[in-house]
mmCIF file of C-alpha atoms in Angstrom:
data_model
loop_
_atom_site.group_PDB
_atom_site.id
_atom_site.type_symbol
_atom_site.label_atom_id
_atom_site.label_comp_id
_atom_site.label_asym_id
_atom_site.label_seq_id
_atom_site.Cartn_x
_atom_site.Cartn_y
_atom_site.Cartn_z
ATOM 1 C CA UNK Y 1 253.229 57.354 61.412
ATOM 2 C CA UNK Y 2 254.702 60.609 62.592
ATOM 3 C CA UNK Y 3 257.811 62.014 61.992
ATOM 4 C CA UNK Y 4 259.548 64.668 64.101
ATOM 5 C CA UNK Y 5 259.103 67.821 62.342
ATOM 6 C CA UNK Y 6 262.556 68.645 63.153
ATOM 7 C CA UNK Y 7 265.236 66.303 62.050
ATOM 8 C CA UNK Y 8 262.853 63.892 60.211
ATOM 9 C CA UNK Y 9 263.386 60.969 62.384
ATOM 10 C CA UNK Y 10 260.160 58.247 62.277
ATOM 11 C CA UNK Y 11 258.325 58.269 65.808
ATOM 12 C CA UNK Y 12 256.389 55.099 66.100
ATOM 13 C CA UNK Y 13 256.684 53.958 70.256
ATOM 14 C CA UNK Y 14 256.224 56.048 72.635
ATOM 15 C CA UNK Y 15 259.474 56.837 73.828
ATOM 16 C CA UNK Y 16 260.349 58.367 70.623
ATOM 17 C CA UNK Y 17 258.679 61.514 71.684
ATOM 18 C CA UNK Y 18 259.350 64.118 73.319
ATOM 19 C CA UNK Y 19 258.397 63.539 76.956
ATOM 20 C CA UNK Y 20 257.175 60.328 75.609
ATOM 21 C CA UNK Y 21 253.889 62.840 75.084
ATOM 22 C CA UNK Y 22 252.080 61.162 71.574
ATOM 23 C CA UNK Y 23 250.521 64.871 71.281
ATOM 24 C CA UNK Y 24 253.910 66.071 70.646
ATOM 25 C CA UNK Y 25 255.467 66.790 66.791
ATOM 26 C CA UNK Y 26 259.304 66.126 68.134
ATOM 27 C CA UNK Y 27 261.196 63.888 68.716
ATOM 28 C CA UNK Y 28 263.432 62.739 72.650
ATOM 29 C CA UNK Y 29 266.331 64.347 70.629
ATOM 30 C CA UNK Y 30 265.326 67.337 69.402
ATOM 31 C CA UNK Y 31 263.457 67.940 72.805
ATOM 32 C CA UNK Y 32 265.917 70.210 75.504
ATOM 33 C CA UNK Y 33 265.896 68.900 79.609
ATOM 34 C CA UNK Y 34 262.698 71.033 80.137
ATOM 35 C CA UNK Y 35 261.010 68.978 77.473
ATOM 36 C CA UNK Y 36 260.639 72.345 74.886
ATOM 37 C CA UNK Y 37 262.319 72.079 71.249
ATOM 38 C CA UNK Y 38 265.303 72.880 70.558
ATOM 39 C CA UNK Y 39 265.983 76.333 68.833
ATOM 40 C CA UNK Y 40 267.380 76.876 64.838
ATOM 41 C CA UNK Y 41 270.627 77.118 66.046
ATOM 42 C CA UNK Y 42 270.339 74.642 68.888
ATOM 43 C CA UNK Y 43 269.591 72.020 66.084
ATOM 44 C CA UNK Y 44 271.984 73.626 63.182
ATOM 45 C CA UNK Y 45 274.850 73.283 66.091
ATOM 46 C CA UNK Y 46 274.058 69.764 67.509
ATOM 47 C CA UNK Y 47 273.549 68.417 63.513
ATOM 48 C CA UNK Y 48 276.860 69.563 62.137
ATOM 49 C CA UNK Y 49 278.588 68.333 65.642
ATOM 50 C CA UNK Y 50 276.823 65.119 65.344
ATOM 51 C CA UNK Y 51 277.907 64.565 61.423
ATOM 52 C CA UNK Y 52 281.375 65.627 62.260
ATOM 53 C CA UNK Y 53 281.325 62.394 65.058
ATOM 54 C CA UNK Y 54 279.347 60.273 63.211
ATOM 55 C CA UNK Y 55 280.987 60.572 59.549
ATOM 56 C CA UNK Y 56 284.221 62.463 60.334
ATOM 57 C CA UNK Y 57 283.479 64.895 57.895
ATOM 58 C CA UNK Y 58 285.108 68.659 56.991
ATOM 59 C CA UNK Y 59 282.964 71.017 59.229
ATOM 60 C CA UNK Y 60 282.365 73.216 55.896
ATOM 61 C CA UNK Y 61 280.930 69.911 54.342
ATOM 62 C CA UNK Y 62 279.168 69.104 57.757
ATOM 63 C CA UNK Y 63 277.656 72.387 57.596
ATOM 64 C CA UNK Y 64 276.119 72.001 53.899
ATOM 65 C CA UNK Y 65 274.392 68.720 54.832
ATOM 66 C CA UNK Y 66 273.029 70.035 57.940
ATOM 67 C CA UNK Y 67 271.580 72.946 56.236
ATOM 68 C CA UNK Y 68 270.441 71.176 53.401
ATOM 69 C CA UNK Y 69 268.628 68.620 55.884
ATOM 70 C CA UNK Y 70 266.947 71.136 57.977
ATOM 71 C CA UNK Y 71 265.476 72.622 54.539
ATOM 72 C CA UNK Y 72 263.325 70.067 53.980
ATOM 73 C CA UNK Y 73 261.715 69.770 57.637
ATOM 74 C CA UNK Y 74 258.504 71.519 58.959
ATOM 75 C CA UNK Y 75 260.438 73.103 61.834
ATOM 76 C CA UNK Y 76 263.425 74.985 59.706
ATOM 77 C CA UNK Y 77 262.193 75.374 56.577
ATOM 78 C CA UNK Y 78 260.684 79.059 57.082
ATOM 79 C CA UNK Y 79 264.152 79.916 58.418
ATOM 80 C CA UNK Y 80 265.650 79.507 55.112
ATOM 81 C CA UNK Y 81 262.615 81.156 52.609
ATOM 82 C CA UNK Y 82 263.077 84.388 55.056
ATOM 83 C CA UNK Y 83 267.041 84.535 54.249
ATOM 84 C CA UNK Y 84 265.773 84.178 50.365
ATOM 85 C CA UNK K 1 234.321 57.858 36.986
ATOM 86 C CA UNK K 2 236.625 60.098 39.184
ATOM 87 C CA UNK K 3 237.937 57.473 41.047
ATOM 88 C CA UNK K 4 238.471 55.051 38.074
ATOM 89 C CA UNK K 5 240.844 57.611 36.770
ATOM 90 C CA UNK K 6 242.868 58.839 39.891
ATOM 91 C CA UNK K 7 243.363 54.293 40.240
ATOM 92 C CA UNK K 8 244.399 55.289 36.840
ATOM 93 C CA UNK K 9 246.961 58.287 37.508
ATOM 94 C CA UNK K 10 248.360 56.173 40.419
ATOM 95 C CA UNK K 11 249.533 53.204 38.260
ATOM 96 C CA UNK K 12 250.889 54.603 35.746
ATOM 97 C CA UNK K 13 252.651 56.674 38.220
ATOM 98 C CA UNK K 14 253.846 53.559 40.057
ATOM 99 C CA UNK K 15 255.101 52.185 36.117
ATOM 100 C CA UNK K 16 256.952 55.347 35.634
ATOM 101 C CA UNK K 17 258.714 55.170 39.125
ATOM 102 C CA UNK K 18 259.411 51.538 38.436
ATOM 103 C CA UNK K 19 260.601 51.908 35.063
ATOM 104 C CA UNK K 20 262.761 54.543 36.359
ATOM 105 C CA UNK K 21 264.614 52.203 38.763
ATOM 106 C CA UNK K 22 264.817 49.498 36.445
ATOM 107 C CA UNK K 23 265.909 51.995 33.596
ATOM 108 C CA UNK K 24 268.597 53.719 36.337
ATOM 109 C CA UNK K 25 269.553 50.350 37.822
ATOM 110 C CA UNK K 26 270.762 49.180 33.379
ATOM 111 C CA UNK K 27 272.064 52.030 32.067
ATOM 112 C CA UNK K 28 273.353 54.700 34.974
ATOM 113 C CA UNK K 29 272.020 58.519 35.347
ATOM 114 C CA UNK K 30 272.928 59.378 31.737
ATOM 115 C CA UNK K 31 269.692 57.406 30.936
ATOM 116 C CA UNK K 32 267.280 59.659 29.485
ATOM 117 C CA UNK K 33 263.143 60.173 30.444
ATOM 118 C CA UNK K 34 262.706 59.512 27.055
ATOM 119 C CA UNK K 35 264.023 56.135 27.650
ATOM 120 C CA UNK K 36 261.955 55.817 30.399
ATOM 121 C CA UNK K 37 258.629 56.443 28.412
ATOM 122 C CA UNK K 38 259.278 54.196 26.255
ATOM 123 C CA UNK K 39 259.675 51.523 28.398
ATOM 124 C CA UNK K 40 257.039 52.368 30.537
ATOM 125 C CA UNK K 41 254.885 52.696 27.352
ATOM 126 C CA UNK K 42 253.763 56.384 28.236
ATOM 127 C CA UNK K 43 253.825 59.228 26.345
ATOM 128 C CA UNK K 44 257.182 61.647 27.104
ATOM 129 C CA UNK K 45 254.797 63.963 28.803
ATOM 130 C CA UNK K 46 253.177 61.495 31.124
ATOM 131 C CA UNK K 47 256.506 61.813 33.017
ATOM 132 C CA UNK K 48 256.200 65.076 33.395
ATOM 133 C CA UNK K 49 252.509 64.997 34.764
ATOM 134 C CA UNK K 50 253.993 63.196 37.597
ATOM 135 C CA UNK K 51 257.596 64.300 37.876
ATOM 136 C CA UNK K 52 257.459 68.318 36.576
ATOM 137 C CA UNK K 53 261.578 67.781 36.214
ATOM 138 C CA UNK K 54 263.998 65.348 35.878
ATOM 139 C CA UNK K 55 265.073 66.240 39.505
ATOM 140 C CA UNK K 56 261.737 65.552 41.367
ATOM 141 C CA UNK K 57 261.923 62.084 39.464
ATOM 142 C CA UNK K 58 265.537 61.714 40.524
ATOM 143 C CA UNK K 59 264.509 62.926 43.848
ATOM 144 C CA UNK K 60 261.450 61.060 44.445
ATOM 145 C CA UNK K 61 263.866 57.483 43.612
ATOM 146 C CA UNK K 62 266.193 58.344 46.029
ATOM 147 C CA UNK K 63 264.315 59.551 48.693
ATOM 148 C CA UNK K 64 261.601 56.270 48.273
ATOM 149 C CA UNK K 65 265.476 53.540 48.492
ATOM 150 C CA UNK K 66 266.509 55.967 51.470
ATOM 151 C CA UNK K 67 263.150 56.499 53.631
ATOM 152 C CA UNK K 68 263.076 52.306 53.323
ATOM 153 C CA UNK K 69 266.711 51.860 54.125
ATOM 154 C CA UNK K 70 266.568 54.588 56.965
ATOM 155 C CA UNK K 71 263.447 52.658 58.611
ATOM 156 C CA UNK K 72 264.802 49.603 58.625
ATOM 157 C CA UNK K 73 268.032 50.668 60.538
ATOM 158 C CA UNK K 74 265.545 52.888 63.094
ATOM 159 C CA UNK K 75 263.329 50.203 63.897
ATOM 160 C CA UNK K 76 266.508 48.059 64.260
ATOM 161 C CA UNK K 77 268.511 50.594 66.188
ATOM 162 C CA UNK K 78 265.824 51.409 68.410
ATOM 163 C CA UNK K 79 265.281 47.391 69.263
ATOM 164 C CA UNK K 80 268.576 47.608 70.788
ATOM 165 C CA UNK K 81 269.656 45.104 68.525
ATOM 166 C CA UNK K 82 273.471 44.522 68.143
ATOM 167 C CA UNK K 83 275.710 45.276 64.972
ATOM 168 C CA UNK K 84 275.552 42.377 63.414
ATOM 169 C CA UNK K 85 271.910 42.423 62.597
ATOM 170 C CA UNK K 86 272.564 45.786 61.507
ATOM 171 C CA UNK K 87 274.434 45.016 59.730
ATOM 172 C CA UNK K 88 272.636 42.297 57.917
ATOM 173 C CA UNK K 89 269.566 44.243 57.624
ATOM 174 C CA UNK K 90 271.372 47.640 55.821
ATOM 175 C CA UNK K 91 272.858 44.709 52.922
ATOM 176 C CA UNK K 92 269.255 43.194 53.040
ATOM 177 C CA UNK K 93 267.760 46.504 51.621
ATOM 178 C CA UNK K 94 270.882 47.365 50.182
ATOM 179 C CA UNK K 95 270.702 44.179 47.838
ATOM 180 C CA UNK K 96 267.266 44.956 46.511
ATOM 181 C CA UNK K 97 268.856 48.426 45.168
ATOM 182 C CA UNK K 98 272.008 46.995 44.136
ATOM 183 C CA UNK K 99 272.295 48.562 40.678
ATOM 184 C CA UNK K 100 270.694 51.317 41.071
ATOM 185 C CA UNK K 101 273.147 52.188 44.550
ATOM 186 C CA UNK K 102 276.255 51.006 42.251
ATOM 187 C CA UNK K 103 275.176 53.661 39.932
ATOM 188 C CA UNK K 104 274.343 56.274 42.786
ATOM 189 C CA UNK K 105 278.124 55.826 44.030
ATOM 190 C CA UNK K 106 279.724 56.002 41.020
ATOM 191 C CA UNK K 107 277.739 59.071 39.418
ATOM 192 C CA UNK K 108 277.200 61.023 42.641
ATOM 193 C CA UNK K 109 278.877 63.676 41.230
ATOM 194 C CA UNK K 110 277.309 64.071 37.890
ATOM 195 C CA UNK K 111 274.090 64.425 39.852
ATOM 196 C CA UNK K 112 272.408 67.790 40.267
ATOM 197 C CA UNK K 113 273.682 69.309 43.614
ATOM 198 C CA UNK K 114 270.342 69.368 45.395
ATOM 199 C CA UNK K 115 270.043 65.672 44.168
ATOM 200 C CA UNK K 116 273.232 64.702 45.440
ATOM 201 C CA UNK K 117 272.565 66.150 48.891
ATOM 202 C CA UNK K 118 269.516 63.715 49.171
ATOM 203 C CA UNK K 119 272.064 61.264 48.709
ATOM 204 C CA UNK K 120 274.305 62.360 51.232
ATOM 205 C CA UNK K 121 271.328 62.905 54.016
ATOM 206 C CA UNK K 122 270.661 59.396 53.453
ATOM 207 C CA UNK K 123 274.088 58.116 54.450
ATOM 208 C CA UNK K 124 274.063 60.628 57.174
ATOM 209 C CA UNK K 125 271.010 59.315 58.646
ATOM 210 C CA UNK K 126 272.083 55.380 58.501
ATOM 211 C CA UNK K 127 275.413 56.834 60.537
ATOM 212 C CA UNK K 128 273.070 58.007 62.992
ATOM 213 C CA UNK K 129 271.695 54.515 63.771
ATOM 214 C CA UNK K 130 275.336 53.196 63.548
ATOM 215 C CA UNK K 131 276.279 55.629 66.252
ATOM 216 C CA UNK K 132 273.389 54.605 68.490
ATOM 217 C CA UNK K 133 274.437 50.774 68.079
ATOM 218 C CA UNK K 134 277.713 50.914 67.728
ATOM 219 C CA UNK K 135 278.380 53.126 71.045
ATOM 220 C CA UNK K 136 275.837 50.977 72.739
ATOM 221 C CA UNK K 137 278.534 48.102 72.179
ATOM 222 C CA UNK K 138 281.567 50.130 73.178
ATOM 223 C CA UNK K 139 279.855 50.676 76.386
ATOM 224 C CA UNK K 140 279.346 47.080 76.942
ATOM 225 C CA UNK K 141 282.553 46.135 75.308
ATOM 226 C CA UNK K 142 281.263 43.793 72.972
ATOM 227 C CA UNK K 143 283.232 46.401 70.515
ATOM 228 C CA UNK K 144 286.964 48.242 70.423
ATOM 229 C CA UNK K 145 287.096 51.540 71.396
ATOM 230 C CA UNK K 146 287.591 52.538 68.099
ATOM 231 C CA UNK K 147 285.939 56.388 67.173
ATOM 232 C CA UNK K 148 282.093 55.735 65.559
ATOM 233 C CA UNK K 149 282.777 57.696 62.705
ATOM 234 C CA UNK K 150 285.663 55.212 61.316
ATOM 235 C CA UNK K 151 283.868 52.097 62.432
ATOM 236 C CA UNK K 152 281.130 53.594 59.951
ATOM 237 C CA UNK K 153 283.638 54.870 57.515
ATOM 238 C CA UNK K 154 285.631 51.415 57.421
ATOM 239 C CA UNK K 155 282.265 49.378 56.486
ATOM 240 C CA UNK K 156 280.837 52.069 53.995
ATOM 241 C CA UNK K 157 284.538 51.593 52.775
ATOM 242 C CA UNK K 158 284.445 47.760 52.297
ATOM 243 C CA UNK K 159 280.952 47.672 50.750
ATOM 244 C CA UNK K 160 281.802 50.528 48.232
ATOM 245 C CA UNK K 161 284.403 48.834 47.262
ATOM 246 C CA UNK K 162 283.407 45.616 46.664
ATOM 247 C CA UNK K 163 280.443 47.158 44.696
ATOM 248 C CA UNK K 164 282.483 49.803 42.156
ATOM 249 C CA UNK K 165 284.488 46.522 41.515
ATOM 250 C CA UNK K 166 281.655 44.287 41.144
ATOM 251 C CA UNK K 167 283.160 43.900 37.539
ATOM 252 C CA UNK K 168 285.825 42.118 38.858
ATOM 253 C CA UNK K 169 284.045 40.557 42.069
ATOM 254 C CA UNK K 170 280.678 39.149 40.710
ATOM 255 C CA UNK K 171 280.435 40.028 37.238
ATOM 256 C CA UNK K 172 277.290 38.040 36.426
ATOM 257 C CA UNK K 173 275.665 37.361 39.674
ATOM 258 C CA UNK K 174 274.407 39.523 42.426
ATOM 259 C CA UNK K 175 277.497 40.617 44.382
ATOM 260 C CA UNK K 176 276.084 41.379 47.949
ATOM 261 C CA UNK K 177 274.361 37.711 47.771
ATOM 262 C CA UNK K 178 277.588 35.959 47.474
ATOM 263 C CA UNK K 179 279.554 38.202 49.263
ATOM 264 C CA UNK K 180 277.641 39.205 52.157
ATOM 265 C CA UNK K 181 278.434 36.639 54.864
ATOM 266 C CA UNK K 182 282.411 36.997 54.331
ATOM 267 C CA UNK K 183 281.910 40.989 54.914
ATOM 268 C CA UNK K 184 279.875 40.766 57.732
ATOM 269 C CA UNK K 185 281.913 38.240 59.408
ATOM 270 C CA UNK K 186 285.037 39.688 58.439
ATOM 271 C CA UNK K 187 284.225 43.663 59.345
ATOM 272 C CA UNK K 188 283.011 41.948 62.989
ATOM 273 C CA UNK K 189 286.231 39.769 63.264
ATOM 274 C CA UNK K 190 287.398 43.491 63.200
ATOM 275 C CA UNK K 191 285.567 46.092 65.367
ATOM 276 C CA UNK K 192 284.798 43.002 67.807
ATOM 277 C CA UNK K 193 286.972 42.674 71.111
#
């Protein structure tokens, strides 16, 4: 089973993909209207927004688990070993 | 010869990681590895093969309960399936962690920090498939218009409590067993129009 390389989530039909294209390592989410991925900040943005909605969390807190998230996934990880 | 002892290396790390859980699940995170090799009937530094810190073990555990928790509610959410089976099937994988997640709420913050966010990405991720079914059912007002995040926050509420007073709730049985049809119908009676 694949998971999308950039928030994680499990992509087992179809429709989970990006442009419902099987070849593709991301998920319908993560994908922007012309079917690319979504950039660093694209993702950093839209996951702290999305925790704020979905938890009603502090966006300082929101911010920590977003990061933290995005440093264990294929897509973001470099981003953080180059600010090391 | 090789492959006899990789079958090997694989079961006894299955025993540690199951050891672990049951070890966890008793005593709380204060529990030591050495406790854990013992009961696992490994040397200390068997862990250690397997799990070079006390964190990756820690890690491993909570990742493994939240991976099976988080597919559940994906496959679920994805099904278009409504709230209440949601529902039913978070407390379903919920109840085969029960001690251990009792002690994973209570300790969270004796945890290491990097630990602890695992923790916190895992509830995180189960609000995400909340969202998706619970705005689904706004939409077709099956549900209040109530904002996601405190439909999510009142249920996590509810369980969490009944489960750091599980003491005083169900002190010698299961509690989500005998309480899980009153919560589930009750939080519905709620958040249902």
């Amino acid at each position: 089973m694949k998971t999308c390389i950039a928030c994680g989530m499990p992509m087992m039909e179809k429709s989970d993909f990006a442009g419902e294209d099987t070849g593709k390592d991301y998920c319908v989410y993560c994908a922007r209207p012309d079917g690319s991925m979504q950039s660093f900040e694209e993702k950093r943005t839209g996951m702290i927004n999305f925790i704020i909605k979905t938890q009603g969390f502090d966006y300082k807190a929101a911010t920590k688990i977003a990061e933290s998230n995005m440093k264990r996934l294929p897509a973001w990880k470099d981003y953080f070993n180059m600010e090391e | 010869m090789k492959v006899k002892r990789q079958l090997q290396k694989e079961n006894t790390r299955i025993r540690i990681i199951e050891t672990a859980y049951k070890i966890y699940s008793e005593h709380g995170f204060t529990a030591t590895t050495a406790m854990i090799a013992k009961e696992a009937r490994v040397s200390h530094g068997t862990i250690f093969v397997h799990f070079p810190s006390v964190n990756e073990l820690l890690t491993h555990l909570i990742e493994d309960f939240g991976n099976k928790l988080a597919l559940e509610m994906h496959n679920l959410a994805e099904k278009n399936d409504n709230i209440e089976k949601l529902l039913k099937a978070y407390l379903e994988v919920l109840k085969k962690y029960e001690s251990f997640y009792i002690h994973l709420i209570s300790e969270r913050s004796l945890l290491p920090e990097d630990v602890q966010m695992i923790f916190v990405n895992i509830q995180s991720n189960i609000a995400v498939h909340f969202n998706k079914v619970i705005e689904r059912e706004i939409e077709s007002q099956t549900v209040k218009n109530i904002p996601v995040h405190m439909i999510f926050n009142t249920w996590m509420g509810l369980i969490h409590y009944y489960l750091l007073n599980k003491d005083l709730f169900s002190p010698e049985k299961p509690l989500l067993e005998r309480y899980e049809e009153e919560l589930i119908t009750t939080f519905l009676e709620y958040i249902r129009k």
